GROMACS .gro file of C-alpha atoms in nm:
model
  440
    1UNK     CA    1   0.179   3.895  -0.057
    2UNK     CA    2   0.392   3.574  -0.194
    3UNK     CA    3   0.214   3.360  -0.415
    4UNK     CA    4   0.387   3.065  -0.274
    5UNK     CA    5   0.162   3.131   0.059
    6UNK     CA    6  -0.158   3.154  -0.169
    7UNK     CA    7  -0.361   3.449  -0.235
    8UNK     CA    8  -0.415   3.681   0.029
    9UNK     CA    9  -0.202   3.544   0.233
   10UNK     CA   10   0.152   3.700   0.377
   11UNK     CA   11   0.428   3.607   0.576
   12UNK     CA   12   0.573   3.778   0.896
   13UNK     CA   13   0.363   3.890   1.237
   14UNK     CA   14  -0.004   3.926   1.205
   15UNK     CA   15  -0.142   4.255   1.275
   16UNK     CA   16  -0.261   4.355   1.588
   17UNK     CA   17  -0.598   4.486   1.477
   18UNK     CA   18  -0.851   4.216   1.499
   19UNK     CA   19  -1.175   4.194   1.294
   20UNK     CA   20  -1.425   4.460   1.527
   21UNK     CA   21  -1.719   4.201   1.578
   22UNK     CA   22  -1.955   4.405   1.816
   23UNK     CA   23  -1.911   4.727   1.561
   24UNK     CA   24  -2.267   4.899   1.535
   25UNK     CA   25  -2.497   4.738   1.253
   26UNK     CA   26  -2.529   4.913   0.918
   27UNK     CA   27  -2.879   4.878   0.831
   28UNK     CA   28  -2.943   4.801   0.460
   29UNK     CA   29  -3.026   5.136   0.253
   30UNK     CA   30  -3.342   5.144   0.124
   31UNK     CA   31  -3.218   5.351  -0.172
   32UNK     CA   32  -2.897   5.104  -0.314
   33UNK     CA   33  -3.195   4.797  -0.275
   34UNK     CA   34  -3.375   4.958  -0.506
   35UNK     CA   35  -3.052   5.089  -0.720
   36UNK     CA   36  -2.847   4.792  -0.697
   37UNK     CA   37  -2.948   4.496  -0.525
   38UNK     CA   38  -3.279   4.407  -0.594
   39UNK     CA   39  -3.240   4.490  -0.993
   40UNK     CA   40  -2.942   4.276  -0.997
   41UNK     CA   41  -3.080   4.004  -0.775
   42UNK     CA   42  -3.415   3.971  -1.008
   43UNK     CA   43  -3.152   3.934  -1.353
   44UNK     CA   44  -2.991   3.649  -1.152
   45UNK     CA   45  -3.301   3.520  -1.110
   46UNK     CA   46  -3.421   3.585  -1.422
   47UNK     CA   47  -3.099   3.403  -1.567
   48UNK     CA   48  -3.136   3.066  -1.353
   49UNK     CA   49  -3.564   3.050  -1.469
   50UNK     CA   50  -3.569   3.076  -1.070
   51UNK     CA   51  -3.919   3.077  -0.976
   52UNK     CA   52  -4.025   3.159  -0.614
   53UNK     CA   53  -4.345   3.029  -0.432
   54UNK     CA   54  -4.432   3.268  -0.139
   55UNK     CA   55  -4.668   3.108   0.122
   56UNK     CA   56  -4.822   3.284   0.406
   57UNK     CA   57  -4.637   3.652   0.328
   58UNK     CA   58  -4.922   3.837   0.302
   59UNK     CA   59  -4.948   4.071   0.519
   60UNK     CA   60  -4.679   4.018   0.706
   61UNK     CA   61  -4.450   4.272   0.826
   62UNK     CA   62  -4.095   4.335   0.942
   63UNK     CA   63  -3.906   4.255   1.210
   64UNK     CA   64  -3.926   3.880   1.142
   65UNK     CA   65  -3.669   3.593   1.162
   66UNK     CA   66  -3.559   3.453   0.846
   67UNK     CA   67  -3.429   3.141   0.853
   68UNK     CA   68  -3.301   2.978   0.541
   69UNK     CA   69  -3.109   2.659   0.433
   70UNK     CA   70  -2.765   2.706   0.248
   71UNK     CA   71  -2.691   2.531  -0.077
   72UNK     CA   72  -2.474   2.755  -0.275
   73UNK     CA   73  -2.323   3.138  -0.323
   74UNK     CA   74  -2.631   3.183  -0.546
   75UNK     CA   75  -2.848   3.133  -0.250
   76UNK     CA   76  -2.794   3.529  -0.212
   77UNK     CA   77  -2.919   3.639  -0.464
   78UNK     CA   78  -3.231   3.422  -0.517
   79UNK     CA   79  -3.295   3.497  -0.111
   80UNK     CA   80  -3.274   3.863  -0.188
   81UNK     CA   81  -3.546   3.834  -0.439
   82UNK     CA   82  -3.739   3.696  -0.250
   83UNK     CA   83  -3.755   3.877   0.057
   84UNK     CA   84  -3.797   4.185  -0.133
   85UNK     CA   85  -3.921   4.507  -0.033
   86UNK     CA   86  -3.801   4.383   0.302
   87UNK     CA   87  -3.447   4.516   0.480
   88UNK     CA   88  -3.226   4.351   0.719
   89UNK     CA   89  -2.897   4.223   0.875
   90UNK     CA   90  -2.740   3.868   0.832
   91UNK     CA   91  -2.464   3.707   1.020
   92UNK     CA   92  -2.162   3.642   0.777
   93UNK     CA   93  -1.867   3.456   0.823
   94UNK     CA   94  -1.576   3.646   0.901
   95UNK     CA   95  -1.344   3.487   0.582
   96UNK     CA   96  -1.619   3.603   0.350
   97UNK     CA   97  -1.530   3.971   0.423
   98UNK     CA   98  -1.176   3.951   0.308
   99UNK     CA   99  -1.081   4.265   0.115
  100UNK     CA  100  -1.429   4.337   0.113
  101UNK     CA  101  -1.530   4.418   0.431
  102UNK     CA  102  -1.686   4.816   0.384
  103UNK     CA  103  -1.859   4.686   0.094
  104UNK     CA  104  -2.063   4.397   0.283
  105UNK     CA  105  -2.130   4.562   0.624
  106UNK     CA  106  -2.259   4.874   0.410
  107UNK     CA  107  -2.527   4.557   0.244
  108UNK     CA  108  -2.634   4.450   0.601
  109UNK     CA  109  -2.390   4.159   0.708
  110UNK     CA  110  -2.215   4.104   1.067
  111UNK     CA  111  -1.919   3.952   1.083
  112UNK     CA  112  -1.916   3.588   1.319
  113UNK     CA  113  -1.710   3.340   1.362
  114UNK     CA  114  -1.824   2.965   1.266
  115UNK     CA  115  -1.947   2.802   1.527
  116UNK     CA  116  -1.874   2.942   1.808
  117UNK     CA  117  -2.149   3.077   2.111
  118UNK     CA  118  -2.133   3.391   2.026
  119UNK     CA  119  -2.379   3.591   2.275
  120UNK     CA  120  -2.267   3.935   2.044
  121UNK     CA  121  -2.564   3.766   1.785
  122UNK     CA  122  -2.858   3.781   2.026
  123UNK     CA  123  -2.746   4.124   2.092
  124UNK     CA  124  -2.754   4.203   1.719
  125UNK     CA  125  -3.093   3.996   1.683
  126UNK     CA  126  -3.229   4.206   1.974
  127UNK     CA  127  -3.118   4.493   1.869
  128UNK     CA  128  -3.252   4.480   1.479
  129UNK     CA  129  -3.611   4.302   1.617
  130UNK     CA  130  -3.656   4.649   1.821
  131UNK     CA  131  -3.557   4.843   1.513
  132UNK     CA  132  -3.790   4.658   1.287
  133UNK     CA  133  -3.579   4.496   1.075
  134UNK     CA  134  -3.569   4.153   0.914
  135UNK     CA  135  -3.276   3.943   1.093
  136UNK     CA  136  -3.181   3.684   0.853
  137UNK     CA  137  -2.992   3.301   0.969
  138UNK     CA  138  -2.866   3.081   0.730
  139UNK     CA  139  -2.863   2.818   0.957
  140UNK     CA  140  -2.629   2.558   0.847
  141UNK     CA  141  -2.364   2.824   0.876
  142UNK     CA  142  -2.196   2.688   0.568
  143UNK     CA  143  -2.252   2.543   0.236
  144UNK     CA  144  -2.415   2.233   0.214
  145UNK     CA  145  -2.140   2.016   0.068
  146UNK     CA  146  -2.342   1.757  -0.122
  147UNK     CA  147  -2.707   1.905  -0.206
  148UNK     CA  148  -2.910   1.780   0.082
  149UNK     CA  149  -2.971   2.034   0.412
  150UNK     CA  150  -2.717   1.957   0.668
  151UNK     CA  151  -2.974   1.952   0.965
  152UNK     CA  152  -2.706   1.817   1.177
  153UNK     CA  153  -2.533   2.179   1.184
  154UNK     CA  154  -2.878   2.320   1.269
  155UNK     CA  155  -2.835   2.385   1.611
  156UNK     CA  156  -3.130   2.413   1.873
  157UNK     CA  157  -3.014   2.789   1.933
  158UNK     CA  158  -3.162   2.873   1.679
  159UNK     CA  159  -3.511   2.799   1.792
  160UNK     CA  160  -3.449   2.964   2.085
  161UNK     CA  161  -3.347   3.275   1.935
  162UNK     CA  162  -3.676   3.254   1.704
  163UNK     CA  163  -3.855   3.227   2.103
  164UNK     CA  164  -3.646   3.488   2.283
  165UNK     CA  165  -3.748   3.746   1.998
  166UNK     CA  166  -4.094   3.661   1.974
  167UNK     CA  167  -4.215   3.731   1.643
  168UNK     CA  168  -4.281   3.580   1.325
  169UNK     CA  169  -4.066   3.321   1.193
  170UNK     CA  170  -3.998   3.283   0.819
  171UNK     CA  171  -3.842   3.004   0.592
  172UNK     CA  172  -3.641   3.022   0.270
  173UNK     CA  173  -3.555   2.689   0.088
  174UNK     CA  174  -3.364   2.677  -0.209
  175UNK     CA  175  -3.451   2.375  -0.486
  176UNK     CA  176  -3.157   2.302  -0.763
  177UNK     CA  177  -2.916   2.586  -0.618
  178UNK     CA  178  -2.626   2.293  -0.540
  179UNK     CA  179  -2.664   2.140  -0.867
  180UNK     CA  180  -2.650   2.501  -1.055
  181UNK     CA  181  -2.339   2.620  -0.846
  182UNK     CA  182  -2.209   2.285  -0.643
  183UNK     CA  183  -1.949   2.352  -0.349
  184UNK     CA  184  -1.724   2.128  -0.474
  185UNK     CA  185  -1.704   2.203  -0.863
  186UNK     CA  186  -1.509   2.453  -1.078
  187UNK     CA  187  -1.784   2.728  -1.082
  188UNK     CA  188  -1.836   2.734  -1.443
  189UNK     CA  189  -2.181   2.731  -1.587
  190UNK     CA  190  -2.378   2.420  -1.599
  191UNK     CA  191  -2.612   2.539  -1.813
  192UNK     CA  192  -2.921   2.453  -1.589
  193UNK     CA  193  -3.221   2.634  -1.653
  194UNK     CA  194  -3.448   2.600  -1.383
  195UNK     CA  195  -3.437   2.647  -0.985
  196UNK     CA  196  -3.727   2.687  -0.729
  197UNK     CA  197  -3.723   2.862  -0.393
  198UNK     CA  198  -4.013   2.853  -0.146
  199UNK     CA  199  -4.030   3.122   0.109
  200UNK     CA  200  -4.335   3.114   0.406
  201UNK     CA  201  -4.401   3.237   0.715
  202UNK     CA  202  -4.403   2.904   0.912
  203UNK     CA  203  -4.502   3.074   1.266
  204UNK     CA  204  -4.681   3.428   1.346
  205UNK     CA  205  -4.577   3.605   1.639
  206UNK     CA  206  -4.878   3.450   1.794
  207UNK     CA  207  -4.773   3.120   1.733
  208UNK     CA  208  -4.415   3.175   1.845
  209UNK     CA  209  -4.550   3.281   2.205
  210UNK     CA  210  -4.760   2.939   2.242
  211UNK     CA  211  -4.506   2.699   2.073
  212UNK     CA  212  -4.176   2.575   2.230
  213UNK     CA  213  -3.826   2.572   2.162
  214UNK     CA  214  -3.838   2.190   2.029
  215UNK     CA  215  -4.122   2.232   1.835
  216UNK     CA  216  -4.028   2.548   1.654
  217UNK     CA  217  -3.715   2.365   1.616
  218UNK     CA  218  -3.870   2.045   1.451
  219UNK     CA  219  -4.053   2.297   1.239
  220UNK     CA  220  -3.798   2.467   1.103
  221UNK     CA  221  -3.543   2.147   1.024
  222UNK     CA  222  -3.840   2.060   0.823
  223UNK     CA  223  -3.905   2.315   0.635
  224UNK     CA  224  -3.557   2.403   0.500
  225UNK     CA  225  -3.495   2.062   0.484
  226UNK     CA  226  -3.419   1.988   0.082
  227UNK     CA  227  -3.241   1.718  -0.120
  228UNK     CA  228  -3.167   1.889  -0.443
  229UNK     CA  229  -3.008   1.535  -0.633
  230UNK     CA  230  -3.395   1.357  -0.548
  231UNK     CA  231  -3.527   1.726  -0.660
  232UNK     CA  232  -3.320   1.737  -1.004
  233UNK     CA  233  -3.480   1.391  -1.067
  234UNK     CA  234  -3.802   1.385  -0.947
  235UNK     CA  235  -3.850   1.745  -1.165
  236UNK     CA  236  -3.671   1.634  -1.465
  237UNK     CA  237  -3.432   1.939  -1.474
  238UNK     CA  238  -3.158   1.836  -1.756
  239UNK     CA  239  -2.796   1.940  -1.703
  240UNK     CA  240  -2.581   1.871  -2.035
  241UNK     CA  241  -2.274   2.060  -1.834
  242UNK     CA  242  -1.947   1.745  -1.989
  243UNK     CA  243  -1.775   1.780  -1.648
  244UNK     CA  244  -2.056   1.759  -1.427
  245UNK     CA  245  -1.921   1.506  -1.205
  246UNK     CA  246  -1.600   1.648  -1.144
  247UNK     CA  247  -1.537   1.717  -0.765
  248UNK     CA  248  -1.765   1.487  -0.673
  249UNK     CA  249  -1.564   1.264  -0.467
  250UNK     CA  250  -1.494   1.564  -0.253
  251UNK     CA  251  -1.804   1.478  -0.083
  252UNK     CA  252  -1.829   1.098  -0.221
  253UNK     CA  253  -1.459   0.999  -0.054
  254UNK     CA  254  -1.538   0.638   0.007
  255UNK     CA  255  -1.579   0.351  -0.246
  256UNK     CA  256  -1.918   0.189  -0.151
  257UNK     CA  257  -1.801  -0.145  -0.325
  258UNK     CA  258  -1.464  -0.217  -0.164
  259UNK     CA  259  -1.509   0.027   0.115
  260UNK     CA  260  -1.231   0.218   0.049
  261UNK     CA  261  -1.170   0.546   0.193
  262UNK     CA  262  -0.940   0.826  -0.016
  263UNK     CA  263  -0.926   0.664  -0.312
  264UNK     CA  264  -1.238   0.824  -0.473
  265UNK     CA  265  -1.158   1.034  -0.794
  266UNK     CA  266  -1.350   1.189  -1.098
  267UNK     CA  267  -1.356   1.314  -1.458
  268UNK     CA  268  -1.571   1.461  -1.665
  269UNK     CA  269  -1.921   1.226  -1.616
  270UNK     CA  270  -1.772   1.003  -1.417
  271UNK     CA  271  -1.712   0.894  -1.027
  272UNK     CA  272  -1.418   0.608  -0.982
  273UNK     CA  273  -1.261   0.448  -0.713
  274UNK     CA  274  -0.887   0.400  -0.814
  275UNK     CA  275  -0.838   0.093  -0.569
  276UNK     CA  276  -1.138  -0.163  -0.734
  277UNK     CA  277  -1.220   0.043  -1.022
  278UNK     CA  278  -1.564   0.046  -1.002
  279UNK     CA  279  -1.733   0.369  -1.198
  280UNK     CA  280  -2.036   0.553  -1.137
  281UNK     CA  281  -2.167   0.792  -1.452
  282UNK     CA  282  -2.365   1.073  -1.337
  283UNK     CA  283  -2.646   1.138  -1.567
  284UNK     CA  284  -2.833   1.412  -1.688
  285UNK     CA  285  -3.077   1.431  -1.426
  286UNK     CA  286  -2.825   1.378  -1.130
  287UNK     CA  287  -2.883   1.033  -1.125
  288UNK     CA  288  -2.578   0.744  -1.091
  289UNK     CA  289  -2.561   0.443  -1.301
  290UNK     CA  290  -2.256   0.182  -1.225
  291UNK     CA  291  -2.038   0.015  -1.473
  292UNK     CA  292  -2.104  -0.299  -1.354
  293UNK     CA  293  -2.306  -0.504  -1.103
  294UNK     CA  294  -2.511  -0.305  -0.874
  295UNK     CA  295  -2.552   0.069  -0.836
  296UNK     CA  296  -2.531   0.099  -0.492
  297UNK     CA  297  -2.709   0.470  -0.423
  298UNK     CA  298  -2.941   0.583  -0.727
  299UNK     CA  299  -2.846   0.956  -0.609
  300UNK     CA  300  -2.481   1.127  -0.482
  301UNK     CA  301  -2.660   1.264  -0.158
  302UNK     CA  302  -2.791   0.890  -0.043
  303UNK     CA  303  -2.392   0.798  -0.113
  304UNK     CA  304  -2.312   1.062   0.087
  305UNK     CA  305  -2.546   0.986   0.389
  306UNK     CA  306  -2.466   0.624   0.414
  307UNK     CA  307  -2.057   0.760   0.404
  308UNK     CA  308  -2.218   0.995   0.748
  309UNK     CA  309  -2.310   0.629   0.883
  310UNK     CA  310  -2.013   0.480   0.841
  311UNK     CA  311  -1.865   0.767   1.096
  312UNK     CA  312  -2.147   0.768   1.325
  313UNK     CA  313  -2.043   0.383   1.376
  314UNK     CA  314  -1.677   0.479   1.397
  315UNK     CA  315  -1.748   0.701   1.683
  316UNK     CA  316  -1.941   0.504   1.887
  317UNK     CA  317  -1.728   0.215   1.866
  318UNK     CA  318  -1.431   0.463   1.963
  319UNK     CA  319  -1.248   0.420   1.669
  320UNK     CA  320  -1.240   0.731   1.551
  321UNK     CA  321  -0.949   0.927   1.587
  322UNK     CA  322  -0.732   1.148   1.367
  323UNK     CA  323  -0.407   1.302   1.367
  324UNK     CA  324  -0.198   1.492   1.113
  325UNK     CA  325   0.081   1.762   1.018
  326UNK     CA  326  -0.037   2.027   0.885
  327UNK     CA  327   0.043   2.407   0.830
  328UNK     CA  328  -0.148   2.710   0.965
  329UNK     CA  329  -0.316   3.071   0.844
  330UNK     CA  330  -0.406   3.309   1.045
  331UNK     CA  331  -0.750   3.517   0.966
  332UNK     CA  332  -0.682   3.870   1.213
  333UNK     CA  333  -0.897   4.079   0.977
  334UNK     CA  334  -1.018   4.187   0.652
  335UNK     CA  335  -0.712   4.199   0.488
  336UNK     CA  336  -0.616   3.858   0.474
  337UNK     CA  337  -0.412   3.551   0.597
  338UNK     CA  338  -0.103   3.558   0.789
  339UNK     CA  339   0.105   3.234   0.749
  340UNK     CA  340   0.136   3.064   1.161
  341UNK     CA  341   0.358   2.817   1.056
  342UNK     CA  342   0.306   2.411   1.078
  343UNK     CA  343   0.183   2.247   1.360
  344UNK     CA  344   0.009   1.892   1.440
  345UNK     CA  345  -0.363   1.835   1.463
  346UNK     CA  346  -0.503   1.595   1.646
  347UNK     CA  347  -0.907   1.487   1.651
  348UNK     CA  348  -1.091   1.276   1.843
  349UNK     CA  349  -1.380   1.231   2.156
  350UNK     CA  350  -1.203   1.508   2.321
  351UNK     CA  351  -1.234   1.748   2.024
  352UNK     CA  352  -1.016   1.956   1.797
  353UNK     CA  353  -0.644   2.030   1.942
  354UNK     CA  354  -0.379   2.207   1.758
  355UNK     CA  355  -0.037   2.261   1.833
  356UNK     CA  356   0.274   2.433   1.663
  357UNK     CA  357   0.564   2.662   1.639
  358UNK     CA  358   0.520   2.992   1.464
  359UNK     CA  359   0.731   3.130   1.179
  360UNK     CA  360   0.738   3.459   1.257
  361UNK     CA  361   0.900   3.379   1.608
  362UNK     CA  362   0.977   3.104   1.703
  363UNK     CA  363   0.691   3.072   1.937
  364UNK     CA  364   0.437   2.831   2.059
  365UNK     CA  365   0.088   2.840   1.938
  366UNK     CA  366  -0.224   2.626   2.028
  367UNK     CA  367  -0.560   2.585   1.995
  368UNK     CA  368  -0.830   2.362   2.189
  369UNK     CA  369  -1.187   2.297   2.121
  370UNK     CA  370  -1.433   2.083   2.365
  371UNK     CA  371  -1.597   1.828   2.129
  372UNK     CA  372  -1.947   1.936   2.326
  373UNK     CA  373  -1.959   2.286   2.222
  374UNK     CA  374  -1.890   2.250   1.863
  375UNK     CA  375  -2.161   2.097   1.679
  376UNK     CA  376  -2.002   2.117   1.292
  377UNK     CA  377  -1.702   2.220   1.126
  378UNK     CA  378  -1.647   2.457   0.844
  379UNK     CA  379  -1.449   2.260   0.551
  380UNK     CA  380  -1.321   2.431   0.232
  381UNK     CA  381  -1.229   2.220  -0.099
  382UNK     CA  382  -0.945   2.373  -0.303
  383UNK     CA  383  -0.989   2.688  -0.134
  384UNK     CA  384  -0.884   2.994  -0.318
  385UNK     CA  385  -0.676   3.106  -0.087
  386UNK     CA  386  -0.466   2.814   0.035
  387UNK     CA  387  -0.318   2.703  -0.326
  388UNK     CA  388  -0.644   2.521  -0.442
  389UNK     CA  389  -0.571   2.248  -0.121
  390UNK     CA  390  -0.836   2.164   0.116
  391UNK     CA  391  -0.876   2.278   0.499
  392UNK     CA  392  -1.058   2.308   0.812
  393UNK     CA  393  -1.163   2.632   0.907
  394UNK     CA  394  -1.130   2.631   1.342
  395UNK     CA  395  -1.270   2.916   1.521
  396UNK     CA  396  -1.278   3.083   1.850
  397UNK     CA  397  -1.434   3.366   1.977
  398UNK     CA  398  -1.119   3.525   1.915
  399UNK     CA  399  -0.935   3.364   1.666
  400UNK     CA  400  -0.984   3.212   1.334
  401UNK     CA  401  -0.714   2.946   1.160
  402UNK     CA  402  -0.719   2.794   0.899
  403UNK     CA  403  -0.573   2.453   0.885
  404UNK     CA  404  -0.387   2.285   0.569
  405UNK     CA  405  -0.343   1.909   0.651
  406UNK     CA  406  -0.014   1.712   0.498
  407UNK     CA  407   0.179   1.401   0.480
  408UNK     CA  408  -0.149   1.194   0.482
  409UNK     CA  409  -0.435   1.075   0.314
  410UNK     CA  410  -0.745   1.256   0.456
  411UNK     CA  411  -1.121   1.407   0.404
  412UNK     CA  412  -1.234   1.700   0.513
  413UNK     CA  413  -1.566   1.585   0.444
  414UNK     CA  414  -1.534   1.269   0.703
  415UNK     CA  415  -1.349   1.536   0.977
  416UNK     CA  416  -1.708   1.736   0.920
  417UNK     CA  417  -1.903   1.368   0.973
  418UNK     CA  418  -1.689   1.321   1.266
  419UNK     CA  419  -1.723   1.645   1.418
  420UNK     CA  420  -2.092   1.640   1.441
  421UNK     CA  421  -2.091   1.278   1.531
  422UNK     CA  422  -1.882   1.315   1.839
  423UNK     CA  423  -2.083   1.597   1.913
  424UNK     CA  424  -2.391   1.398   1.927
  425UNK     CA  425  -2.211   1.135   2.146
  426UNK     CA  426  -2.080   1.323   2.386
  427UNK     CA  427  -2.383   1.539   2.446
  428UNK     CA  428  -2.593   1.179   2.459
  429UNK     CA  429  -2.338   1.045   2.728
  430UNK     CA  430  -2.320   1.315   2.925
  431UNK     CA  431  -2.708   1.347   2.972
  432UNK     CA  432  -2.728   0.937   3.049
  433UNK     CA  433  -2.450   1.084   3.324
  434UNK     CA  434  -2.697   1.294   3.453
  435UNK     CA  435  -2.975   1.076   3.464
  436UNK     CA  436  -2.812   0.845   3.628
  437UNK     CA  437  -2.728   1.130   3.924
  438UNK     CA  438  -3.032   1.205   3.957
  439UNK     CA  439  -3.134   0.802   3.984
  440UNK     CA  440  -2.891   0.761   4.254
   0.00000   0.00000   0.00000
């Protein structure tokens, strides 16, 4: 593969062979848990000072639905401690199986694609339930990108897949699991020694049958609801890591003092805004501190809430709308990218729509996504295999592209705000629509 394309990624004609979704489960083998991934689960755990509260697991026995909240890759490991002796199957992203692919459907996972209604799941959910196996969710469906639970991308499927199944429905939250491993730093140590996870069974099978879809919904937003920044603090946990805050305007893209968007940067302890400035110094207990004058948000994950407002506003005012060259990779399969060639994104009300020429031919390519079935977006910061840029990972049932923007100043984190705000305001007008039909 050329370099010059990034890692894992190749030029010419994709293959024909696409990633087999609906391939038969591969149960998780008893013997390698006990070999391999529990012992080396419990030293990760041992290495963080992870400690795990169980509540209400007594007694309880497999098949369940776990459903957990998603703050880092070490989420994994900590979850697999804690659901120990227990087996099962989890839905994976299909980009996380590149060149790995035998290796993680021998552990249990099933290939999906982001975001998309995929009815293949409650087939695999079915089919594990009557097997007696645990079925685990991870229900963002991606990393949160700033600490706090992302219970926007929590979609009300999933608490009617917890009520189609009809038995017991368990929780896993991770505490301090963005701050030791955050999406949007370098992945070296930050030398944090201490991390919580709670894990409960928040409905029995009883309570399943007797409850409905809104409030096991309601129930299980708050439970896996978390906002490791006001968890750091409120528990004292130190981290002494020098470059702590770099990456941080990943997430934190807009100055809250001059309101400028883009022009957020970082180094070492310190947040900046290179049009006003202004500096925020993250402290050792994940706290910010201005300069000068007033600290606007005590914590990174109010910062980046208010930034989600700012959006929400956009959209409803119609504002929003964004537009963009951009080049294109192709996920097929397991072996990697395929370079598409560049093409032109567009986003607004109507949703995601791509169009472009491909390399390899000379042909037309294009992709459209309704705004109202497409509730988030999967974002990737420097992402290892697109030459440390950013991108916006668009799936559907079928295909899977990953998109490079170009020629522009852009955030992948406000394309993730806006996604989930349009969806939000399109579903909201289209049910005043049908009140008003049913008015008339």
């Amino acid at each position: 593969m050329k370099e010059s394309l990034g890692k894992k990624v190749r030029a010419g004609a994709p293959s024909e062979e696409k990633m087999d979704l609906c391939k038969p489960m591969i149960y998780q083998d008893p013997f390698l848990m006990k070999t391999l991934a529990w012992p080396v689960a419990n030293a990760r755990k041992l290495i963080s000072h992870s400690h795990i509260t169980k509540i209400n697991m007594e007694g309880l026995k497999a098949p369940f639905i776990l459903v957990c909240n998603h703050n880092a890759f070490y989420d994994f490991y900590i979850m697999v401690a804690a659901t120990k002796p227990f087996t099962g199957v989890y839905p994976a992203a299909v980009d996380d199986f590149i060149g790995r692919e035998w290796f993680l459907r021998k552990g249990g996972c099933l290939p999906k694609r982001k975001y998309t209604a995929d009815l293949n799941t409650v087939r695999q959910c079915m089919k594990a339930v009557k097997d007696g196996e645990c079925y685990g969710i991870f229900a963002e469906a991606r990393y949160s990108l700033c600490g706090v639970t992302e219970t926007d991308a929590v979609t009300d499927a999933v608490g009617q897949l917890v009520k189609m199944m009809g038995v017991p429905c368990v929780t896993f939250t991770s505490k301090g699991h963005h701050i030791y491993d955050p999406f949007w730093g370098n992945h070296k140590s930050r030398h944090m020694k201490r991390t919580e996870a709670v894990i409960e069974q928040i409905f029995t099978a009883e309570e399943v049958k007797n409850a409905t879809v809104e409030e096991i919904n309601e129930k299980i937003r708050k439970h896996i609801y978390n906002d490791d920044w006001r968890w750091q603090s409120e528990n004292r946990v130190k981290v002494t890591y020098k470059k702590r805050a770099e990456g941080l305007h990943k997430p934190l893209y807009q100055c809250p003092h001059c309101m400028t968007e883009y022009k957020m940067n970082s180094k070492g302890t310190v947040i900046y805004c290179e049009h006003c400035k202004k500096s925020w110094y993250l402290n050792e207990y994940g706290e910010l501190e201005a300069d000068c004058g007033e600290t606007e948000f005590k914590y990174p994950s109010d910062w980046y809430l208010w930034e989600k407002e700012q959006v929400a506003k956009e959209v409803k005012e119609g504002r929003y709308h964004f537009e963009c060259d951009c080049h294109v990779n192709d996920l097929p399969n397991s072996k990697g990218f395929v370079r598409m060639g560049m093409g032109r994104l567009v986003h607004d009300m109507e949703g995601f729509k791509l169009e472009g020429i491909r390399d390899y031919d000379g042909e037309s390519f294009e992709m459209k996504i309704d705004s109202a079935l497409q509730n988030s977006v999967h974002v990737e910061y420097n992402y290892r295999y697109g030459n440390g840029l950013d991108c916006i990972d668009l799936n559907t049932l079928k295909e899977t592209w990953y998109v490079f923007p170009e020629n522009c100043e852009f955030s992948v984190t406000k394309i993730t705000f806006a996604t989930e705000e349009i969806f939000k305001e399109v579903r909201r007008r289209r049910k005043e629509e049908r009140e008003k039909g049913k008015k008339a």
